[in-house]
Short mmCIF file of C-alpha atoms and ligand atoms in Angstrom, two decimals:
data_model
loop_
_atom_site.label_atom_id
_atom_site.label_comp_id
_atom_site.label_asym_id
_atom_site.label_seq_id
_atom_site.Cartn_x
_atom_site.Cartn_y
_atom_site.Cartn_z
CA MET A 1 -4.81 -16.28 -9.69
CA ASP A 2 -6.01 -15.38 -6.20
CA SER A 3 -9.77 -16.01 -6.35
CA ASN A 4 -10.23 -12.78 -4.44
CA ASN A 5 -8.94 -10.80 -7.41
CA ARG A 6 -11.14 -12.54 -9.94
CA LEU A 7 -14.32 -10.73 -10.98
CA TYR A 8 -16.97 -12.96 -12.58
CA ILE A 9 -18.79 -11.40 -15.50
CA PHE A 10 -22.47 -12.37 -15.64
CA ASP A 11 -23.99 -11.21 -18.92
CA THR A 12 -27.73 -10.59 -19.03
CA THR A 13 -27.98 -9.17 -22.57
CA LEU A 14 -30.24 -12.08 -23.52
CA ARG A 15 -32.55 -11.63 -20.52
CA ASP A 16 -32.61 -8.08 -19.09
CA GLY A 17 -31.39 -6.64 -22.42
CA GLU A 18 -33.87 -8.61 -24.44
CA GLN A 19 -36.78 -7.32 -22.34
CA VAL A 20 -36.42 -3.96 -24.08
CA PRO A 21 -39.28 -3.32 -26.53
CA GLY A 22 -38.05 -3.85 -30.10
CA CYS A 23 -34.92 -5.80 -29.05
CA GLN A 24 -36.45 -9.28 -29.23
CA LEU A 25 -34.35 -11.92 -30.95
CA ASN A 26 -35.31 -15.30 -32.35
CA THR A 27 -33.63 -18.46 -31.06
CA VAL A 28 -31.05 -18.62 -33.86
CA GLU A 29 -30.00 -15.03 -33.17
CA LYS A 30 -29.84 -15.66 -29.42
CA VAL A 31 -27.58 -18.67 -29.97
CA GLU A 32 -25.37 -16.50 -32.20
CA VAL A 33 -25.09 -13.88 -29.43
CA ALA A 34 -24.46 -16.56 -26.77
CA LYS A 35 -21.60 -17.99 -28.81
CA ALA A 36 -20.11 -14.52 -29.22
CA LEU A 37 -20.38 -14.02 -25.45
CA GLU A 38 -18.59 -17.32 -24.90
CA GLU A 39 -15.78 -16.20 -27.22
CA LEU A 40 -15.67 -12.88 -25.41
CA GLY A 41 -14.99 -14.80 -22.19
CA VAL A 42 -18.04 -14.11 -20.01
CA ASP A 43 -18.38 -16.47 -17.06
CA VAL A 44 -22.18 -16.68 -16.89
CA ILE A 45 -24.80 -16.16 -19.60
CA GLU A 46 -28.31 -15.39 -18.38
CA ALA A 47 -30.12 -17.00 -21.29
CA GLY A 48 -33.74 -16.15 -20.47
CA PHE A 49 -36.79 -16.46 -18.25
CA PRO A 50 -38.11 -19.89 -19.36
CA VAL A 51 -41.58 -19.75 -17.80
CA SER A 52 -42.33 -16.42 -19.49
CA SER A 53 -42.88 -17.90 -22.99
CA PRO A 54 -42.27 -21.05 -25.06
CA GLY A 55 -39.78 -18.98 -27.10
CA ASP A 56 -37.73 -18.14 -24.01
CA PHE A 57 -37.85 -21.76 -22.86
CA HIS A 58 -36.65 -22.99 -26.25
CA SER A 59 -33.85 -20.41 -26.37
CA VAL A 60 -32.50 -21.52 -22.97
CA VAL A 61 -32.52 -25.14 -24.23
CA GLU A 62 -30.71 -24.28 -27.47
CA ILE A 63 -28.16 -21.98 -25.80
CA SER A 64 -27.45 -24.72 -23.23
CA LYS A 65 -26.69 -27.11 -26.08
CA ALA A 66 -24.61 -24.64 -28.10
CA VAL A 67 -22.38 -23.17 -25.40
CA THR A 68 -19.61 -25.12 -23.67
CA TRP A 69 -17.83 -23.45 -20.83
CA PRO A 70 -19.84 -20.49 -19.44
CA THR A 71 -22.48 -21.28 -16.86
CA ILE A 72 -26.00 -20.97 -18.31
CA CYS A 73 -28.43 -19.23 -16.02
CA ALA A 74 -32.24 -19.15 -16.14
CA LEU A 75 -34.37 -16.58 -14.31
CA THR A 76 -37.42 -17.38 -12.17
CA ARG A 77 -39.68 -15.73 -9.65
CA ALA A 78 -39.88 -17.31 -6.19
CA VAL A 79 -42.58 -19.60 -7.58
CA GLU A 80 -42.29 -23.41 -7.67
CA ASN A 81 -43.56 -23.79 -11.23
CA ASP A 82 -41.10 -21.14 -12.53
CA ILE A 83 -38.25 -23.03 -10.90
CA LYS A 84 -39.38 -26.42 -12.22
CA VAL A 85 -39.67 -25.04 -15.77
CA ALA A 86 -36.25 -23.34 -15.51
CA ALA A 87 -34.66 -26.62 -14.38
CA GLU A 88 -36.22 -28.39 -17.37
CA ALA A 89 -34.92 -25.73 -19.76
CA LEU A 90 -31.42 -26.12 -18.30
CA GLN A 91 -31.31 -29.90 -18.73
CA TYR A 92 -28.62 -29.74 -21.47
CA ALA A 93 -26.43 -27.13 -19.76
CA LYS A 94 -22.95 -28.36 -18.90
CA ARG A 95 -23.14 -25.99 -15.93
CA GLY A 96 -26.64 -24.76 -15.13
CA ARG A 97 -27.69 -22.11 -12.62
CA ILE A 98 -31.17 -21.18 -11.43
CA HIS A 99 -31.61 -17.49 -10.61
CA THR A 100 -34.57 -17.10 -8.29
CA GLY A 101 -35.66 -14.24 -6.07
CA ILE A 102 -38.22 -11.84 -4.76
CA GLY A 103 -38.66 -8.12 -4.01
CA THR A 104 -37.34 -7.17 -0.57
CA SER A 105 -37.92 -3.40 -0.37
CA ASP A 106 -40.96 -2.13 1.51
CA TYR A 107 -42.30 -0.81 -1.82
CA HIS A 108 -42.34 -4.35 -3.18
CA ILE A 109 -43.47 -6.03 0.05
CA ASN A 110 -46.35 -3.63 0.77
CA TYR A 111 -47.59 -2.76 -2.71
CA LYS A 112 -46.48 -5.52 -5.10
CA PHE A 113 -47.04 -8.47 -2.75
CA ASN A 114 -49.33 -6.96 -0.12
CA SER A 115 -47.32 -9.04 2.31
CA THR A 116 -44.98 -8.75 5.31
CA ARG A 117 -41.21 -8.91 5.71
CA GLU A 118 -41.46 -12.25 7.55
CA LYS A 119 -43.54 -13.89 4.82
CA ILE A 120 -41.20 -12.61 2.09
CA LEU A 121 -38.21 -13.98 3.96
CA GLU A 122 -39.93 -17.35 4.18
CA ARG A 123 -40.75 -17.36 0.44
CA ALA A 124 -37.12 -16.48 -0.38
CA VAL A 125 -35.81 -19.43 1.65
CA GLU A 126 -38.42 -21.84 0.23
CA ALA A 127 -37.55 -20.82 -3.33
CA VAL A 128 -33.83 -21.42 -2.81
CA LYS A 129 -34.47 -24.78 -1.12
CA TYR A 130 -36.75 -25.85 -3.96
CA ALA A 131 -34.22 -24.77 -6.63
CA LYS A 132 -31.51 -26.76 -4.82
CA LYS A 133 -33.49 -29.94 -5.54
CA PHE A 134 -32.65 -29.44 -9.25
CA VAL A 135 -29.22 -27.76 -9.39
CA GLU A 136 -26.28 -27.17 -7.08
CA ASP A 137 -25.69 -23.62 -8.31
CA VAL A 138 -28.53 -21.38 -7.11
CA GLN A 139 -28.38 -17.61 -7.32
CA PHE A 140 -30.79 -15.52 -5.26
CA TYR A 141 -31.81 -11.93 -6.17
CA ALA A 142 -33.28 -9.50 -3.67
CA GLU A 143 -35.20 -7.34 -6.11
CA ASP A 144 -35.00 -3.60 -5.33
CA ALA A 145 -32.18 -4.29 -2.86
CA GLY A 146 -31.02 -0.73 -3.64
CA ARG A 147 -34.02 0.61 -1.70
CA THR A 148 -34.20 -2.23 0.85
CA ASP A 149 -33.42 -1.52 4.48
CA ASN A 150 -29.89 -2.88 5.05
CA GLU A 151 -30.75 -4.73 8.26
CA PHE A 152 -33.63 -6.63 6.66
CA LEU A 153 -31.57 -7.25 3.50
CA ALA A 154 -28.82 -8.80 5.64
CA ARG A 155 -31.36 -11.12 7.32
CA VAL A 156 -32.69 -12.27 3.94
CA ILE A 157 -29.21 -12.81 2.52
CA GLU A 158 -28.07 -14.75 5.57
CA ALA A 159 -31.16 -16.98 5.41
CA VAL A 160 -30.84 -17.77 1.69
CA ILE A 161 -27.14 -18.60 2.06
CA LYS A 162 -28.09 -21.02 4.85
CA ALA A 163 -30.67 -22.49 2.47
CA GLY A 164 -27.90 -23.12 -0.09
CA ALA A 165 -27.62 -20.02 -2.31
CA THR A 166 -24.20 -19.97 -3.97
CA VAL A 167 -24.50 -16.42 -5.33
CA VAL A 168 -26.44 -13.53 -3.78
CA ASN A 169 -27.45 -10.80 -6.18
CA ILE A 170 -28.00 -7.27 -4.85
CA PRO A 171 -29.83 -5.41 -7.61
CA ASP A 172 -30.30 -1.67 -7.69
CA THR A 173 -33.44 -2.38 -9.69
CA THR A 174 -34.57 1.24 -10.01
CA GLY A 175 -31.10 2.77 -10.49
CA TYR A 176 -31.66 4.97 -7.45
CA CYS A 177 -28.53 4.45 -5.31
CA LEU A 178 -25.58 6.78 -5.14
CA PRO A 179 -22.23 5.03 -5.68
CA GLU A 180 -21.08 5.53 -2.09
CA GLU A 181 -24.41 4.33 -0.76
CA PHE A 182 -24.37 1.21 -2.94
CA GLY A 183 -20.77 0.45 -1.94
CA ALA A 184 -21.72 0.85 1.72
CA LYS A 185 -24.64 -1.57 1.24
CA ILE A 186 -22.28 -4.27 -0.05
CA LYS A 187 -19.87 -3.58 2.80
CA TYR A 188 -22.73 -3.82 5.28
CA LEU A 189 -23.52 -7.32 3.99
CA VAL A 190 -19.86 -8.34 4.08
CA ASP A 191 -19.65 -7.17 7.70
CA HIS A 192 -23.03 -8.35 9.01
CA VAL A 193 -24.05 -11.55 7.22
CA ASP A 194 -22.96 -14.77 8.89
CA GLY A 195 -21.63 -17.17 6.24
CA ILE A 196 -21.20 -14.48 3.57
CA ASP A 197 -17.87 -16.10 2.62
CA LYS A 198 -19.83 -19.18 1.41
CA ALA A 199 -21.46 -17.18 -1.41
CA ILE A 200 -20.39 -14.75 -4.11
CA ILE A 201 -21.96 -11.29 -3.89
CA ALA A 202 -23.24 -9.96 -7.22
CA THR A 203 -24.11 -6.43 -8.33
CA HIS A 204 -26.93 -5.77 -10.81
CA CYS A 205 -27.22 -2.02 -11.36
CA HIS A 206 -29.63 -0.11 -13.56
CA ASN A 207 -28.75 3.19 -15.17
CA ASP A 208 -31.78 5.41 -14.48
CA LEU A 209 -29.60 8.17 -13.04
CA GLY A 210 -26.55 7.35 -15.17
CA MET A 211 -24.75 5.71 -12.25
CA ALA A 212 -24.94 2.01 -13.11
CA THR A 213 -21.23 1.58 -13.83
CA ALA A 214 -20.14 3.77 -10.90
CA ASN A 215 -22.40 1.79 -8.55
CA THR A 216 -21.09 -1.52 -9.88
CA ILE A 217 -17.48 -0.44 -9.38
CA CYS A 218 -18.21 0.74 -5.83
CA GLY A 219 -19.93 -2.58 -5.11
CA ILE A 220 -16.90 -4.50 -6.34
CA LEU A 221 -14.45 -2.35 -4.41
CA ASN A 222 -16.46 -3.21 -1.31
CA GLY A 223 -16.45 -6.97 -1.79
CA ALA A 224 -18.79 -8.01 -4.63
CA ARG A 225 -17.16 -10.49 -7.03
CA GLN A 226 -19.77 -10.88 -9.75
CA ALA A 227 -20.85 -7.99 -11.99
CA GLU A 228 -24.12 -8.34 -13.88
CA VAL A 229 -23.84 -6.47 -17.15
CA THR A 230 -25.07 -6.23 -20.72
CA ILE A 231 -23.38 -5.48 -24.02
CA ASN A 232 -23.73 -1.76 -24.85
CA GLY A 233 -25.52 -1.34 -21.50
CA ILE A 234 -28.88 -2.29 -23.00
CA GLY A 235 -31.67 -3.24 -20.62
CA GLU A 236 -34.92 -2.13 -19.02
CA ARG A 237 -35.53 1.67 -19.30
CA ALA A 238 -32.13 3.44 -19.23
CA GLY A 239 -30.38 0.07 -19.29
CA ASN A 240 -27.94 -1.93 -17.19
CA THR A 241 -24.26 -1.57 -16.40
CA SER A 242 -22.34 -2.11 -19.61
CA LEU A 243 -19.91 -5.00 -19.87
CA GLU A 244 -17.37 -3.07 -21.89
CA GLU A 245 -17.12 -0.29 -19.31
CA VAL A 246 -16.53 -2.67 -16.38
CA ALA A 247 -14.01 -4.77 -18.30
CA MET A 248 -12.04 -1.73 -19.49
CA ILE A 249 -12.11 0.01 -16.11
CA PHE A 250 -10.34 -2.94 -14.50
CA LYS A 251 -7.99 -3.37 -17.45
CA SER A 252 -7.03 0.32 -17.33
CA HIS A 253 -6.80 0.59 -13.53
CA LYS A 254 -4.28 -2.16 -12.86
CA ASP A 255 -3.79 -0.60 -9.40
CA LEU A 256 -7.22 -1.98 -8.39
CA ASN A 257 -5.86 -5.50 -8.90
CA ILE A 258 -9.14 -6.99 -10.12
CA ASN A 259 -9.15 -9.26 -13.17
CA THR A 260 -11.85 -10.47 -15.52
CA ASN A 261 -11.70 -13.22 -18.14
CA ILE A 262 -12.83 -10.87 -20.92
CA THR A 263 -10.86 -11.00 -24.19
CA THR A 264 -11.15 -7.27 -24.60
CA ASN A 265 -10.20 -7.11 -28.25
CA ARG A 266 -13.48 -8.87 -29.05
CA ILE A 267 -15.52 -6.11 -27.39
CA TYR A 268 -16.12 -3.91 -30.41
CA LYS A 269 -17.11 -6.79 -32.65
CA THR A 270 -19.58 -8.13 -30.08
CA SER A 271 -20.99 -4.65 -29.50
CA ARG A 272 -21.68 -4.19 -33.24
CA MET A 273 -23.24 -7.61 -33.49
CA VAL A 274 -25.64 -7.01 -30.59
CA SER A 275 -26.48 -3.52 -31.83
CA SER A 276 -27.33 -4.77 -35.30
CA LEU A 277 -29.24 -7.92 -34.27
CA MET A 278 -31.25 -6.02 -31.67
CA ASN A 279 -31.81 -2.96 -33.86
CA MET A 280 -30.46 -0.83 -31.05
CA PRO A 281 -28.00 1.82 -32.26
CA VAL A 282 -25.12 2.69 -29.95
CA GLN A 283 -25.02 6.38 -29.06
CA PRO A 284 -21.99 7.92 -30.85
CA ASN A 285 -20.42 9.18 -27.61
CA LYS A 286 -20.96 5.92 -25.69
CA ALA A 287 -17.84 5.08 -23.68
CA ILE A 288 -15.63 2.37 -25.22
CA VAL A 289 -17.88 1.34 -28.14
CA GLY A 290 -19.44 4.59 -29.45
CA ARG A 291 -18.47 5.68 -32.96
CA ASN A 292 -16.71 8.73 -31.48
CA ALA A 293 -15.12 6.98 -28.49
CA PHE A 294 -11.67 7.24 -30.11
CA ALA A 295 -12.34 10.02 -32.61
CA HIS A 296 -10.32 13.17 -32.11
CA SER A 297 -11.54 16.23 -33.95
CA SER A 298 -9.75 19.21 -32.45
CA GLY A 299 -6.46 20.12 -34.11
CA ILE A 300 -4.63 20.33 -30.77
CA HIS A 301 -5.81 16.85 -29.74
CA GLN A 302 -5.02 15.40 -33.17
CA ASP A 303 -1.50 16.75 -33.09
CA GLY A 304 -1.04 15.42 -29.54
CA VAL A 305 -2.34 11.94 -30.39
CA LEU A 306 -0.18 11.69 -33.50
CA LYS A 307 2.91 12.57 -31.45
CA ASN A 308 2.03 10.23 -28.60
CA ARG A 309 -1.28 8.40 -28.30
CA GLU A 310 -1.30 8.63 -24.51
CA SER A 311 -1.45 12.45 -24.58
CA TYR A 312 -5.21 12.24 -25.07
CA GLU A 313 -6.10 8.54 -24.91
CA ILE A 314 -6.24 6.29 -21.86
CA ILE A 315 -7.18 3.18 -23.83
CA ASP A 316 -5.44 1.82 -26.89
CA PRO A 317 -8.35 1.35 -29.37
CA ARG A 318 -6.77 -1.95 -30.46
CA ASP A 319 -7.41 -3.29 -26.94
CA VAL A 320 -11.14 -3.23 -27.68
CA GLY A 321 -10.77 -4.42 -31.27
CA ILE A 322 -10.74 -1.10 -33.10
CA ASP A 323 -7.87 -0.82 -35.57
CA GLU A 324 -6.74 2.55 -34.36
CA ASN A 325 -7.97 5.96 -33.22
CA SER A 326 -9.84 7.79 -35.89
CA ILE A 327 -8.76 11.28 -36.51
CA VAL A 328 -11.91 13.06 -37.66
CA LEU A 329 -10.96 15.66 -40.19
CA THR A 330 -12.71 19.00 -39.78
CA ALA A 331 -11.89 22.66 -40.46
CA ARG A 332 -9.88 22.60 -37.21
CA SER A 333 -7.55 19.81 -38.37
CA GLY A 334 -3.94 20.56 -39.06
CA ARG A 335 -1.71 19.56 -41.98
CA ALA A 336 -0.24 16.69 -39.92
CA ALA A 337 -3.68 15.12 -39.52
CA LEU A 338 -4.33 15.30 -43.27
CA LYS A 339 -0.91 13.81 -44.01
CA HIS A 340 -1.55 10.99 -41.55
CA ARG A 341 -4.96 10.17 -43.05
CA LEU A 342 -3.51 10.16 -46.57
CA HIS A 343 -0.76 7.84 -45.36
CA LEU A 344 -3.41 5.43 -43.97
CA LEU A 345 -5.14 5.56 -47.35
CA GLY A 346 -1.86 4.65 -49.02
CA VAL A 347 -1.18 8.08 -50.51
CA GLU A 348 2.18 9.76 -49.93
CA LEU A 349 2.50 13.36 -51.20
CA SER A 350 5.47 15.64 -51.68
CA LYS A 351 5.56 18.75 -49.46
CA GLU A 352 4.27 20.98 -52.30
CA ASP A 353 1.44 18.60 -53.19
CA LEU A 354 0.51 18.30 -49.54
CA ASP A 355 0.38 22.10 -49.24
CA LYS A 356 -1.94 22.27 -52.25
CA ALA A 357 -4.11 19.45 -50.94
CA TYR A 358 -4.31 21.14 -47.54
CA GLU A 359 -5.49 24.38 -49.13
CA SER A 360 -8.29 22.60 -51.02
CA PHE A 361 -9.07 20.63 -47.85
CA LEU A 362 -9.59 23.83 -45.83
CA LYS A 363 -11.90 25.23 -48.52
CA LEU A 364 -13.98 22.03 -48.52
CA ALA A 365 -13.95 21.84 -44.72
CA ASP A 366 -15.49 25.32 -44.59
CA ARG A 367 -18.49 24.01 -46.47
CA LYS A 368 -18.72 20.53 -45.01
CA LYS A 369 -18.73 19.55 -41.31
CA ASP A 370 -16.56 16.48 -41.46
CA ILE A 371 -14.51 15.19 -44.27
CA ASN A 372 -14.45 11.50 -45.02
CA ASP A 373 -11.99 9.28 -46.87
CA ASP A 374 -13.82 9.58 -50.17
CA ASP A 375 -13.70 13.37 -50.01
CA ILE A 376 -9.98 13.20 -49.38
CA MET A 377 -9.34 10.80 -52.23
CA MET A 378 -11.34 13.09 -54.51
CA LEU A 379 -9.34 16.09 -53.26
CA VAL A 380 -6.06 14.48 -54.21
CA GLY A 381 -7.48 13.09 -57.46
CA LYS A 382 -7.40 9.42 -56.46
CA HIS A 383 -10.87 7.92 -56.63
CA LEU A 384 -11.54 4.72 -54.84
CA ASN A 385 -12.21 1.48 -56.62
CA LYS A 386 -11.34 2.33 -60.20
CA ASP A 387 -10.02 -1.21 -60.65
CA ALA A 388 -12.96 -2.82 -58.89
CA ARG A 389 -13.60 -6.45 -59.77
CA ILE A 390 -17.38 -6.05 -59.58
CA LYS A 391 -19.05 -3.15 -61.40
CA LEU A 392 -22.67 -2.16 -61.92
CA ASP A 393 -23.39 -2.56 -65.62
CA PHE A 394 -27.03 -1.58 -65.57
CA LEU A 395 -29.87 -1.10 -63.13
CA GLN A 396 -33.54 -0.70 -63.88
CA VAL A 397 -36.11 -0.18 -61.15
CA THR A 398 -39.90 -0.03 -61.16
CA ALA A 399 -41.36 1.53 -58.05
CA GLY A 400 -44.30 3.64 -56.99
CA ILE A 401 -47.19 3.92 -54.59
CA GLY A 402 -49.36 0.81 -54.76
CA LEU A 403 -46.70 -1.02 -56.81
CA GLN A 404 -44.34 -3.78 -55.78
CA SER A 405 -40.77 -2.48 -56.25
CA VAL A 406 -38.81 -4.59 -58.72
CA ALA A 407 -35.18 -4.20 -59.81
CA SER A 408 -33.23 -5.74 -62.70
CA VAL A 409 -29.49 -5.65 -62.30
CA CYS A 410 -26.54 -6.61 -64.44
CA LEU A 411 -23.12 -6.90 -62.83
CA ASP A 412 -19.81 -7.01 -64.61
CA ILE A 413 -17.65 -9.41 -62.62
CA ALA A 414 -14.11 -9.64 -63.96
CA SER A 415 -15.48 -8.80 -67.42
CA GLU A 416 -18.26 -11.44 -67.35
CA LYS A 417 -21.92 -10.32 -67.20
CA PHE A 418 -24.44 -11.64 -64.68
CA GLU A 419 -28.11 -10.62 -64.52
CA ALA A 420 -30.78 -10.97 -61.85
CA CYS A 421 -34.18 -9.56 -61.02
CA SER A 422 -35.77 -9.22 -57.61
CA SER A 423 -38.56 -7.50 -55.72
CA GLY A 424 -38.13 -5.74 -52.39
CA ASN A 425 -39.53 -3.49 -49.75
CA GLY A 426 -38.85 -0.34 -51.80
CA PRO A 427 -36.53 0.30 -54.76
CA VAL A 428 -33.25 0.21 -52.80
CA ASP A 429 -34.18 -3.08 -51.14
CA ALA A 430 -35.17 -4.55 -54.53
CA ALA A 431 -31.81 -3.51 -56.05
CA ILE A 432 -29.86 -4.93 -53.12
CA ASN A 433 -31.83 -8.19 -53.26
CA ALA A 434 -31.07 -8.53 -56.96
CA ILE A 435 -27.33 -8.00 -56.31
CA LYS A 436 -27.48 -10.58 -53.50
CA GLN A 437 -28.92 -13.08 -55.99
CA ILE A 438 -25.79 -12.76 -58.09
CA ILE A 439 -23.27 -12.62 -55.21
CA HIS A 440 -24.30 -15.62 -53.15
CA ARG A 441 -22.95 -14.57 -49.74
CA ARG A 442 -24.60 -13.99 -46.37
CA MET A 443 -24.25 -10.20 -46.28
CA VAL A 444 -26.20 -7.83 -44.06
CA VAL A 445 -26.56 -4.10 -44.67
CA GLU A 446 -25.96 -2.61 -41.24
CA GLU A 447 -25.74 1.12 -41.67
CA PHE A 448 -27.20 3.06 -44.54
CA LEU A 449 -26.93 6.83 -44.76
CA ILE A 450 -27.95 9.09 -47.62
CA GLN A 451 -26.59 12.65 -47.65
CA ALA A 452 -27.40 15.46 -50.05
CA ILE A 453 -24.47 17.50 -51.34
CA THR A 454 -26.35 20.56 -52.64
CA ARG A 455 -29.97 21.43 -51.95
CA GLY A 456 -31.87 21.24 -55.25
CA SER A 457 -34.03 18.40 -56.54
CA ASN A 458 -31.23 17.60 -59.02
CA ASP A 459 -29.01 16.99 -56.01
CA VAL A 460 -26.19 14.45 -55.91
CA GLY A 461 -26.91 11.88 -53.19
CA LYS A 462 -23.98 10.39 -51.30
CA VAL A 463 -24.58 6.94 -49.88
CA HIS A 464 -22.53 5.54 -47.01
CA MET A 465 -23.14 1.92 -46.18
CA THR A 466 -21.69 -0.67 -43.82
CA VAL A 467 -22.06 -4.31 -44.79
CA GLU A 468 -21.46 -7.17 -42.37
CA TYR A 469 -19.94 -10.33 -43.82
CA GLU A 470 -18.57 -13.22 -41.74
CA GLY A 471 -18.36 -11.03 -38.64
CA ASN A 472 -16.39 -8.24 -40.35
CA HIS A 473 -17.72 -4.82 -41.29
CA TYR A 474 -17.03 -3.32 -44.71
CA TYR A 475 -17.66 0.26 -45.69
CA GLY A 476 -19.08 1.16 -49.07
CA PHE A 477 -19.61 4.54 -50.67
CA SER A 478 -20.99 6.08 -53.83
CA ALA A 479 -22.39 9.35 -55.11
CA ASN A 480 -24.96 9.66 -57.88
CA THR A 481 -27.92 11.88 -58.81
CA ASP A 482 -29.98 8.67 -58.67
CA ILE A 483 -30.01 7.57 -55.04
CA VAL A 484 -31.09 4.01 -55.89
CA ALA A 485 -28.08 3.71 -58.19
CA ALA A 486 -25.85 5.30 -55.52
CA SER A 487 -27.14 2.75 -53.00
CA ALA A 488 -26.49 -0.20 -55.32
CA GLU A 489 -23.00 1.14 -56.11
CA ALA A 490 -22.21 1.66 -52.42
CA PHE A 491 -23.29 -1.93 -51.74
CA ILE A 492 -21.05 -3.15 -54.56
CA ASP A 493 -18.20 -0.96 -53.28
CA ALA A 494 -18.43 -2.71 -49.90
CA ILE A 495 -18.65 -6.17 -51.54
CA ASN A 496 -15.50 -5.44 -53.57
CA LYS A 497 -13.63 -5.21 -50.28
CA PHE A 498 -14.20 -8.88 -49.41
CA VAL A 499 -14.89 -10.65 -52.72
CA HIS A 500 -11.63 -11.17 -54.57
O1 LIG B 601 -33.33 -5.39 -12.02
C1 LIG B 601 -33.58 -6.42 -11.37
O2 LIG B 601 -33.85 -6.38 -10.16
C2 LIG B 601 -33.58 -7.69 -12.09
C3 LIG B 601 -33.70 -8.93 -11.28
C4 LIG B 601 -34.70 -9.86 -11.88
C5 LIG B 601 -32.37 -9.56 -11.10
O3 LIG B 601 -33.41 -7.71 -13.28
ZN1 LIG B 602 -32.52 -5.83 -14.00
#
């Protein structure tokens, strides 16, 4: 492949993404994410900022040991001790990169450093030279390059390349640039920096004005060949450019003739993993990985997609690892959409039965915003899981204010009884812990939603749950007037889908 067409994907989920309050991971979780990024095909993993904490240092060491082919990168300021510590943390990396840099905009020079352009330029060069003593691969970032005067930026970039920088990162740290302006900045460097061909230009765009991906694409179309991204676009404030958007833009727009090494059908899986480990839900309408990204709800769109996917879809959901588009059934859905969903659920109806089912469906859809698979199965009289291998035999829970919640559970597994008792952080947690004691598997409850069907205190609660097991996601459902029982049954419903 012509190296000019190859776009390097630099993932900073574990550094810029992990800086987000509440998204912190422990070392084991970071290694898990790093391995998933390796499988996804990213070229560089920014594993942390080693001088910032012993935890970050340790994570860079462990990720370096665990990951084989991507380059492992460690962040530093333009400070000797930061660089020395980063080099130490990278000692086990098969390919290690130090990422050092300094603010170059007048905002940073005057207010953050109380310094001058000349002194900042000197510090930039010294930092790169010092980093070169430890590793060959040194990346320099000009923080707030988005608001840095282009002429000065070009001087800094030229000087750090002369000092040995192999990659020059042009961050739009504040997410301020317009796409055309950011593209022009990259072009300015391509045209004005002596020796620019000796380094790779990188983009690192933040999303404060919702333009991170657009800015990244403009940067690449003007000569950048490394995109700095995160899974689900997580990162400081409004986040960073998202990996999945960049990868799918170049996959969809073949005419741009830019290729990445991303195995796109691993995108969805990796997105879910990062979202669940970092406790950071993905907005439903997020491009590529949002729950609704491939969900068609209008009757006209549904009919069009069923006749030919490309009528309303530019990406085949399977290309990002989603089984197929989900047709969301609502009061606007047509008979064809209902028939298709029943077919996916393994139910084939005669024309008369379909007509009857469609009539009941419209009545239910008038009362309920969207209709799920369980509703449909109930509509056509086929309840899920009647032959389930694992059934809840009994459940007893003690809970209350000032009391430790405790649950006793008995499961019927293929007609044999198993009992367990456990405490938990609330009655549902206690019940789930007790079930986990019987089913010895590493299962994680990812999504848990309780819905009321009517409005009284004798209401039936519907529980929807997603359980992660060995990287796959299983959906469980139940309805019961006792929401703890409904939760336990939904958990068991999900387990029945992978325990055979
Ligand atoms: O946004 C930014 O400028 C950064 C640098 C440290 C690369 O994250
Ligand atoms: Zn950043």
